[in-house]
Tab-separated table of C-alpha atoms in Angstrom:
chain	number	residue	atom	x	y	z
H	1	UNK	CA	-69.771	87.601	-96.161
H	2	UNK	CA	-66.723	89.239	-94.921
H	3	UNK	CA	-64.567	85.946	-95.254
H	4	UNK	CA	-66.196	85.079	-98.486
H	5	UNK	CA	-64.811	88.647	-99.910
H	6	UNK	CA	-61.727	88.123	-98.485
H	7	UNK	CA	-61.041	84.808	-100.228
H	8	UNK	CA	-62.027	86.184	-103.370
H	9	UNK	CA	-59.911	88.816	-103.234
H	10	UNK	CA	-57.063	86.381	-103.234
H	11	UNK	CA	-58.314	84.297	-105.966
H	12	UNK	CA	-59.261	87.594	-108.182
H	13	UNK	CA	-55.291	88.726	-107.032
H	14	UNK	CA	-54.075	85.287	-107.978
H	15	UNK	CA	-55.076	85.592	-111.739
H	16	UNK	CA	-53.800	89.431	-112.212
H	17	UNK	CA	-56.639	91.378	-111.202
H	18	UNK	CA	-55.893	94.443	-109.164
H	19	UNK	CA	-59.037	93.740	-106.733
H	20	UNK	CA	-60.064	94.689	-102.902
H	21	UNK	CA	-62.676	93.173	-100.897
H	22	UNK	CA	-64.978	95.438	-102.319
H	23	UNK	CA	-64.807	95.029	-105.843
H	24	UNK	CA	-63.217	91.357	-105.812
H	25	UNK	CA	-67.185	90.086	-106.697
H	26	UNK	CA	-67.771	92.529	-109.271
H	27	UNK	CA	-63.714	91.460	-110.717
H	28	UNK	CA	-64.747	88.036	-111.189
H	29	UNK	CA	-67.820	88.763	-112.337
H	30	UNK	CA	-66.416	90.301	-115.015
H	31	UNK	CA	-63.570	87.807	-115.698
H	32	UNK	CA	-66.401	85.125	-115.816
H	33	UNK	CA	-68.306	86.639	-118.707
H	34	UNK	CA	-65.038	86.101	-120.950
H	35	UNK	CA	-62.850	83.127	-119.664
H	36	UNK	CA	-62.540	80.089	-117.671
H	37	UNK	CA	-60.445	79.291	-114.864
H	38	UNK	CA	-59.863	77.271	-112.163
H	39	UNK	CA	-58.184	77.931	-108.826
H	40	UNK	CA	-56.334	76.019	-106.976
H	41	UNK	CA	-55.572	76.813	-102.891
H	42	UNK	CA	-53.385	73.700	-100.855
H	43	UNK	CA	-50.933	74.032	-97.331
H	44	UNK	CA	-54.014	75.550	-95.098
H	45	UNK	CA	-52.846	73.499	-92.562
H	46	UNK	CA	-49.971	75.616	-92.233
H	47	UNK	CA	-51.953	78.727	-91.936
H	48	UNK	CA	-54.567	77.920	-89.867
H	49	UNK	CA	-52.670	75.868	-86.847
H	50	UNK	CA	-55.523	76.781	-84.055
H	51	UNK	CA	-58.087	75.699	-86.057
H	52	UNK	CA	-59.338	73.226	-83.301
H	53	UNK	CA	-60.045	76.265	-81.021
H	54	UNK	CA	-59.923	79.361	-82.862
H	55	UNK	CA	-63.320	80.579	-84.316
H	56	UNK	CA	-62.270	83.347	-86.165
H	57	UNK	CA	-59.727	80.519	-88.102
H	58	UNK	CA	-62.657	78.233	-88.455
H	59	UNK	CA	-65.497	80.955	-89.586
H	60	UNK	CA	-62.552	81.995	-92.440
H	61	UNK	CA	-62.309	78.056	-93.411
H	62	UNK	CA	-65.884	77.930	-93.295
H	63	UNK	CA	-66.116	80.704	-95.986
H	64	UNK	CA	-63.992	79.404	-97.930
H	65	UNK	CA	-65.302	75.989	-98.415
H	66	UNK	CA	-69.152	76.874	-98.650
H	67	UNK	CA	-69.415	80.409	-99.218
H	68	UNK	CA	-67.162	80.894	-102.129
H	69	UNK	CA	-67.934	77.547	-103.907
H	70	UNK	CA	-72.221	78.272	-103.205
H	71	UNK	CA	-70.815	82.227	-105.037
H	72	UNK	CA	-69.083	80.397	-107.936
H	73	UNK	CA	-71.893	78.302	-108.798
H	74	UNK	CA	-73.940	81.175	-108.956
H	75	UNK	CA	-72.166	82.704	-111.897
H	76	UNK	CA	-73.983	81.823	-115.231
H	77	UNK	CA	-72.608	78.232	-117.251
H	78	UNK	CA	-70.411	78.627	-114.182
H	79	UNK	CA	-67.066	79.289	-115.887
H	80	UNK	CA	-64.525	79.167	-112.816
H	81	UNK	CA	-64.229	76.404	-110.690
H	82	UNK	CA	-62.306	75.659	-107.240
H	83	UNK	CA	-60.230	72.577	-105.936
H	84	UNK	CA	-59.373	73.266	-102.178
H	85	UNK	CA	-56.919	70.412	-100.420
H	86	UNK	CA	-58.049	70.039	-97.078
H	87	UNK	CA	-57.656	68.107	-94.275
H	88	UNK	CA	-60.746	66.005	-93.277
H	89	UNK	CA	-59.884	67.424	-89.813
H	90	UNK	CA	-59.634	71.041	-90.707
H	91	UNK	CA	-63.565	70.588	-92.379
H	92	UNK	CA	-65.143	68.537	-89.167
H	93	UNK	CA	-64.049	72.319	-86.436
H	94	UNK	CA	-64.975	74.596	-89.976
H	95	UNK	CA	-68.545	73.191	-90.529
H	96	UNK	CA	-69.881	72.059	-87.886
H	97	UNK	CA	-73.683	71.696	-88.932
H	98	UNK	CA	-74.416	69.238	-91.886
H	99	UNK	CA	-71.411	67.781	-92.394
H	100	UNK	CA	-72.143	64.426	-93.410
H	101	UNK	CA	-73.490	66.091	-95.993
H	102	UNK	CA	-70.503	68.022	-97.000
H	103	UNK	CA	-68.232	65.127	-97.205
H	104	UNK	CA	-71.106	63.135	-99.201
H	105	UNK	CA	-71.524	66.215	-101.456
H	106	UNK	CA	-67.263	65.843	-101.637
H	107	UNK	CA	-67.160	61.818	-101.314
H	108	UNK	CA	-65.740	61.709	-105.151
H	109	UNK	CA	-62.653	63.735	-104.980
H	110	UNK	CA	-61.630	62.507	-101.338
H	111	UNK	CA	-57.767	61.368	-101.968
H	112	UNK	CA	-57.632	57.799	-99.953
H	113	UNK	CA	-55.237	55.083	-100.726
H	114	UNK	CA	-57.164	51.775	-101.063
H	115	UNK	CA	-55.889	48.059	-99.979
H	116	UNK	CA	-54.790	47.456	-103.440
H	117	UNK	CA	-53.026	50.811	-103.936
H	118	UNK	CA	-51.033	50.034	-100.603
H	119	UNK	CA	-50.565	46.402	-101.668
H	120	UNK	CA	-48.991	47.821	-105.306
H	121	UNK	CA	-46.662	50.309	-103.098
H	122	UNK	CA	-45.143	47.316	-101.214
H	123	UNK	CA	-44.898	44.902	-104.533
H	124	UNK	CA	-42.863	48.183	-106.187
H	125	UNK	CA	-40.492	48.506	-103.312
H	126	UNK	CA	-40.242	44.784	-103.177
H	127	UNK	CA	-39.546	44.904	-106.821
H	128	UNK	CA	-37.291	47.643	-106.752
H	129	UNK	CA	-35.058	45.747	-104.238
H	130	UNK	CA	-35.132	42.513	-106.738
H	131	UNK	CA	-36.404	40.162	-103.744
H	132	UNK	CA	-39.318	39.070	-105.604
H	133	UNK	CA	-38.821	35.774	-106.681
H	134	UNK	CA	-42.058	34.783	-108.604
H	135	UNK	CA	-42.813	35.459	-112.000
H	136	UNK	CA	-45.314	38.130	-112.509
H	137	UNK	CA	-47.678	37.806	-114.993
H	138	UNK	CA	-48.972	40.997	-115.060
H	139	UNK	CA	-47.326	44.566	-114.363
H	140	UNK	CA	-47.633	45.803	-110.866
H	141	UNK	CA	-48.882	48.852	-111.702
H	142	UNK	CA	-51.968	46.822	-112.929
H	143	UNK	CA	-51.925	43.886	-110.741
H	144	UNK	CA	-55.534	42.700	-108.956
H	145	UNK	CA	-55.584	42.144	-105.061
H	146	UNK	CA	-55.492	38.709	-105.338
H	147	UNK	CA	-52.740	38.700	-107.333
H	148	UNK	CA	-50.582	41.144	-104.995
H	149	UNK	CA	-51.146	39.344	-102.182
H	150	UNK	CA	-49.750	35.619	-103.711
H	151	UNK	CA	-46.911	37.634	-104.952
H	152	UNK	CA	-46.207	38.858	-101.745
H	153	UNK	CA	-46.252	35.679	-99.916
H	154	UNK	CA	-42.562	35.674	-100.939
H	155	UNK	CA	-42.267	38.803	-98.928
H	156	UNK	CA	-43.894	38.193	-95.668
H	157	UNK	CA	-45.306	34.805	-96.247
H	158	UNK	CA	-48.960	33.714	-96.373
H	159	UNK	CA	-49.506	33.815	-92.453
H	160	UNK	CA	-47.513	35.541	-89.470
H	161	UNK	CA	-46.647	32.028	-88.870
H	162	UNK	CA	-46.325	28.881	-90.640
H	163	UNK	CA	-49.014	28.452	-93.137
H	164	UNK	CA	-50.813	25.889	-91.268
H	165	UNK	CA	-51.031	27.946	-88.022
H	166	UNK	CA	-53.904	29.676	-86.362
H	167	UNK	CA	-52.063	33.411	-87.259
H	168	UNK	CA	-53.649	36.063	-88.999
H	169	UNK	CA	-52.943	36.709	-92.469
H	170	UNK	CA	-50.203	38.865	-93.167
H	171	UNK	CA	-51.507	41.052	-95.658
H	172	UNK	CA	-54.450	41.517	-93.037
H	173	UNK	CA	-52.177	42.071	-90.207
H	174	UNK	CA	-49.948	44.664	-92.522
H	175	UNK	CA	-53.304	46.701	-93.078
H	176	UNK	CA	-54.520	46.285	-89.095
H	177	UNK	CA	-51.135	47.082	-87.753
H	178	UNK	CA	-50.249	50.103	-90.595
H	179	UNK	CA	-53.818	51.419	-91.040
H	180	UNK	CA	-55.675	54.305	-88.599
H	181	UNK	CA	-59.542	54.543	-87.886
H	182	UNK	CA	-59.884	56.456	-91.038
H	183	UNK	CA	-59.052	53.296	-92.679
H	184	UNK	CA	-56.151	55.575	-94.372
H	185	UNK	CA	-52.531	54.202	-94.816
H	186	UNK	CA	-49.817	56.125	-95.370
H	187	UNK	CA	-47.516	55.556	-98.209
H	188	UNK	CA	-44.716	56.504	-95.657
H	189	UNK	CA	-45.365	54.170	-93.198
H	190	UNK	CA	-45.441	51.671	-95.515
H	191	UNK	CA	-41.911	52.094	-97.037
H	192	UNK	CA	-40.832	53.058	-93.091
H	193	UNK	CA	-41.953	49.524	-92.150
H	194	UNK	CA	-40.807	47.311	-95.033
H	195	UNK	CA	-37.147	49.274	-94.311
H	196	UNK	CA	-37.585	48.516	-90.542
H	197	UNK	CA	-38.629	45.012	-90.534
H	198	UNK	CA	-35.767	44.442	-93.074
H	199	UNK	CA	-33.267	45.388	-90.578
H	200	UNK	CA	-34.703	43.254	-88.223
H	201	UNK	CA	-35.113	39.765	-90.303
H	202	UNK	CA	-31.541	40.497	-91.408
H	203	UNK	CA	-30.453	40.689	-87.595
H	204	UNK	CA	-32.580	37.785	-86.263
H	205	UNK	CA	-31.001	34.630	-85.211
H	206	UNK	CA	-33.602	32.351	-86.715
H	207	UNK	CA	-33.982	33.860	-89.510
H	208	UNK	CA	-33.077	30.683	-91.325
H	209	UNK	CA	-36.282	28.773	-90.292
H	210	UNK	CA	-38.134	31.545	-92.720
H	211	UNK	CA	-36.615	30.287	-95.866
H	212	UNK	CA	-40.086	30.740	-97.766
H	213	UNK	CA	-40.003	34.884	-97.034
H	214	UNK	CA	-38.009	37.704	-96.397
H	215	UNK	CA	-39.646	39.296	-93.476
H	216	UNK	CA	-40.132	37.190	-90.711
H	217	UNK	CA	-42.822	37.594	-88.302
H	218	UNK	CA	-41.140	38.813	-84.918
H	219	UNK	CA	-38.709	41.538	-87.334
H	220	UNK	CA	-42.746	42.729	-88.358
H	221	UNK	CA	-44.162	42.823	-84.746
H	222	UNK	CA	-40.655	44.508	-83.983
H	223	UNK	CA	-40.994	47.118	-86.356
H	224	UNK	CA	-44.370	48.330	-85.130
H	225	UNK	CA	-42.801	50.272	-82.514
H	226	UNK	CA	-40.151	51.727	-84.050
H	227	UNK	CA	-42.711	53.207	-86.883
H	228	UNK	CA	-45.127	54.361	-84.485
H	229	UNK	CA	-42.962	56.544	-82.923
H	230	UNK	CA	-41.877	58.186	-86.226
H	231	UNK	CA	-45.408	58.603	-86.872
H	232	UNK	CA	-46.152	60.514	-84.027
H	233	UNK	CA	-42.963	62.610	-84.325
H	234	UNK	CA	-44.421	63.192	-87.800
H	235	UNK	CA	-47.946	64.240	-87.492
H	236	UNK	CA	-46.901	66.177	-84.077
H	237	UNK	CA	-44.779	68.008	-86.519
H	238	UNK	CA	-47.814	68.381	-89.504
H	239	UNK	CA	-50.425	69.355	-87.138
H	240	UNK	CA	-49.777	71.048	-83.949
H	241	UNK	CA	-53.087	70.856	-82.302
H	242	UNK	CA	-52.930	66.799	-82.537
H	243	UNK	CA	-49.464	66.791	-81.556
H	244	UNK	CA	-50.418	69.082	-78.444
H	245	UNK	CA	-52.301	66.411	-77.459
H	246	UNK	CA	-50.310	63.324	-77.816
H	247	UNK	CA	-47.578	64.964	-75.775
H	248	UNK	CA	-50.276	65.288	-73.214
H	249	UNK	CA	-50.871	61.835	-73.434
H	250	UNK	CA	-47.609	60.621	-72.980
H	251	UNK	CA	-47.455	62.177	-69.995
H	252	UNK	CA	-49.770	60.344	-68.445
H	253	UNK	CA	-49.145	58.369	-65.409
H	254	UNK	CA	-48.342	54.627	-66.722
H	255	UNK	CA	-51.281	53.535	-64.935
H	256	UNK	CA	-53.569	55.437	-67.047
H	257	UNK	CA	-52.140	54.753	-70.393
H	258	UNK	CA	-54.238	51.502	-70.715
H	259	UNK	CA	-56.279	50.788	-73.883
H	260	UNK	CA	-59.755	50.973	-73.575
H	261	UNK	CA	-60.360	54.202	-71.409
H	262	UNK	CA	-62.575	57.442	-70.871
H	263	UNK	CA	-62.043	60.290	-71.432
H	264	UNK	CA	-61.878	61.029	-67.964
H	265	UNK	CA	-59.435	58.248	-67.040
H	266	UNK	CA	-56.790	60.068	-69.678
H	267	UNK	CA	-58.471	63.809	-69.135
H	268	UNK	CA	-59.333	64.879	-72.444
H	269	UNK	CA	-61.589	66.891	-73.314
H	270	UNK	CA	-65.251	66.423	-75.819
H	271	UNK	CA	-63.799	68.884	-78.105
H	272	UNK	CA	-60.314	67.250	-78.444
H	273	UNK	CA	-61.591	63.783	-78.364
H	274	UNK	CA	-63.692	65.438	-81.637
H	275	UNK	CA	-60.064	66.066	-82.891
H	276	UNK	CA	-58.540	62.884	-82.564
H	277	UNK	CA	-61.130	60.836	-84.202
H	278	UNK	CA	-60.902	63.254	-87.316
H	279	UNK	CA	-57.984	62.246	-87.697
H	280	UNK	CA	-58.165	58.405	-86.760
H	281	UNK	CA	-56.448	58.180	-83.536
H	282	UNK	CA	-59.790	57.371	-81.502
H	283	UNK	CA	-62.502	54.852	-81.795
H	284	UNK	CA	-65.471	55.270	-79.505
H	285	UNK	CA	-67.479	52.404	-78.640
H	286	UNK	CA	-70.160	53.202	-76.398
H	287	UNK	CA	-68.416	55.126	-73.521
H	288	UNK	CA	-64.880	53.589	-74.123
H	289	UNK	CA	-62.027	54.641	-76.843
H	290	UNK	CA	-59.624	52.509	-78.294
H	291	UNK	CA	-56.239	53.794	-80.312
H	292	UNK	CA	-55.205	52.134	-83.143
H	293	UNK	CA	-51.666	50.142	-83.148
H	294	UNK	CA	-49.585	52.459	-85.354
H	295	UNK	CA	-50.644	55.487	-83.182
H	296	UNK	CA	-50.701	53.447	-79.629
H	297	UNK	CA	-47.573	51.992	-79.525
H	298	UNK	CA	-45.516	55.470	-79.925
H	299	UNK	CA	-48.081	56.910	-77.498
H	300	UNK	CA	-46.946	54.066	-75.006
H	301	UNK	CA	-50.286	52.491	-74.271
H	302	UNK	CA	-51.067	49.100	-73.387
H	303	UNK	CA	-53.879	46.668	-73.444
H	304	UNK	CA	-55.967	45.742	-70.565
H	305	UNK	CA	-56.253	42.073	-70.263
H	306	UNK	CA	-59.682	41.371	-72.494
H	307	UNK	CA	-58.086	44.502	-75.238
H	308	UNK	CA	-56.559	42.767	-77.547
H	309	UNK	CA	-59.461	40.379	-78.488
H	310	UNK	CA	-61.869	43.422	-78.282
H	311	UNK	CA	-59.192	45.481	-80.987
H	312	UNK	CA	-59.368	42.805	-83.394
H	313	UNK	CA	-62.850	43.105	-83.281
H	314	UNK	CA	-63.233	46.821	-83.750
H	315	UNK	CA	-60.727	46.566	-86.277
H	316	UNK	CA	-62.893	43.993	-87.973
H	317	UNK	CA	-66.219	46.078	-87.745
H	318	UNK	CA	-64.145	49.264	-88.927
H	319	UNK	CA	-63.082	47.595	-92.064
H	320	UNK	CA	-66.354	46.429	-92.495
H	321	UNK	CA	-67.311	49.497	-92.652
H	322	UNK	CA	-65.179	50.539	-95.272
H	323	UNK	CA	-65.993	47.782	-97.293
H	324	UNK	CA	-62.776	45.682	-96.746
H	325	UNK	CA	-62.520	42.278	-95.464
């Protein structure tokens, strides 16, 4: 209740109203009976940074996102509404008890970039750089799946190979390489990899065996590496608590950075493990984890000998999942 009046107080403050804790209810109350309004709250990332471990952060999240919404829609025709940006981290440590029901409640207005969103990013930049060389018959910003990923064969070609090789796909590798165990990709990434692997097909010696595409397949297993690292640097940056723990696990003993483990073998804890797969840098599968390839290569961890077979199956089921092929 405390929290609740708290937030309130801001929101009443935020629209004029000269309000305290105590009368902040009986402010918007008032407000209600006359106007409409909707408020708007983002960058609570940046003031809640122990989140993971602090319970006074997480009881004031907590508030927030049931206690004021449950007090708004208590308000007759319900005249003031509230959009709250949030990571999906910062919700799984704030509510802790029927969450899957608080993200189904929420499913409609979760912000995730789709396979054909992320396909239209890379067709833009591709267009932007005038290196696409079939006619489109449609406008990118409108394009189909199927359609993006023909046009981009002149990008990256149909297969990570020649087209009659046993290679994967490369639209599917792009998405299995690029994507974490959220299923999100970021537009970032994206553009950091298509700049990367440019480099790299530019510099390679046999470059001209690829005449059918611009990136060639080692310049994309190259770049990997290189964007994994910036990612880390990035999200250690964005949010401490994960990036607490990644420098934790790059100091691990070479020995123990080996992909699958427990979470004895790297010495993590429940909690943090929690953490992690929030935010799609673990996969558990029975009592083993598994880190997906833009996170593991900038955490410098390798694959046991059966690991790579197993990822490309847990990559496979996690798509499924999501409803992606």
């Amino acid at each position: 209740m405390a929290w609740r009046r708290v937030w309130l107080t801001l929101l009443a403050r935020a629209i004029g109203l000269q309000a305290t804790p105590d009368n902040a209810e009986e402010k918007l109350t008032a407000l209600a009976r006359q106007h409409q309004a909707i408020f708007v709250l983002d960058g609570l990332e940046d003031l809640f940074q122990e989140f993971s471990s602090n319970h006074r952060q997480q009881r004031a999240l907590r508030a927030l996102l049931t206690g004021c919404t449950e007090w708004l829609r208590s308000l007759r025709g319900r005249p003031l509404g509230l959009v709250v940006f949030v990571r999906r981290d910062l919700v799984l440590n704030a509510i802790q008890q029927n969450t899957n029901q608080f993200f189904a409640r929420h499913q409609a207005y979760e912000l995730r970039w789709n396979r054909t969103e992320a396909l239209r990013l890379v067709a833009w930049v591709c267009e932007q750089a005038d290196v696409l060389r079939s006619s489109r018959e449609v406008a990118i910003r409108n394009a189909s799946e199927d359609f993006l990923i023909k046009l981009l064969f002149d990008v990256w070609g149909q297969k990570l190979g020649l087209p009659n090789s046993r290679e994967a796909r490369s639209e599917a590798w792009f998405f299995a390489a690029l994507s974490d165990f959220n299923l999100q990709i970021q537009a970032r990434d994206i553009v950091s990899f298509l700049s990367v692997a440019a480099e790299y097909s530019a510099a390679d010696k046999n470059v001209a065996r690829w005449r059918d595409r611009l990136l060639i397949p080692t310049a994309m297993r190259q770049a990997l590496p290189e964007c994994s690292r910036d990612k880390i640097a990035d999200i250690s940056q964005e949010n401490p608590p994960v990036g607490t723990l990644f420098q934790d696990l790059q100091r691990l003993p070479r020995d123990s950075r080996k992909i699958p483990f427990t979470l004895e073998t790297v010495k993590v804890s429940p909690s943090d493990a929690r953490l992690l797969e929030a935010n799609g840098v673990l996969f558990r599968d029975d009592d083993q984890y598994w880190i997906p390839e833009i996170y593991r290569h900038g955490l410098g961890f390798g694959l046991s000998g059966t690991g790579r077979s197993r990822m490309l199956a847990i990559a496979k089921s996690i798509r499924g999942r999501g409803g992606s092929d």
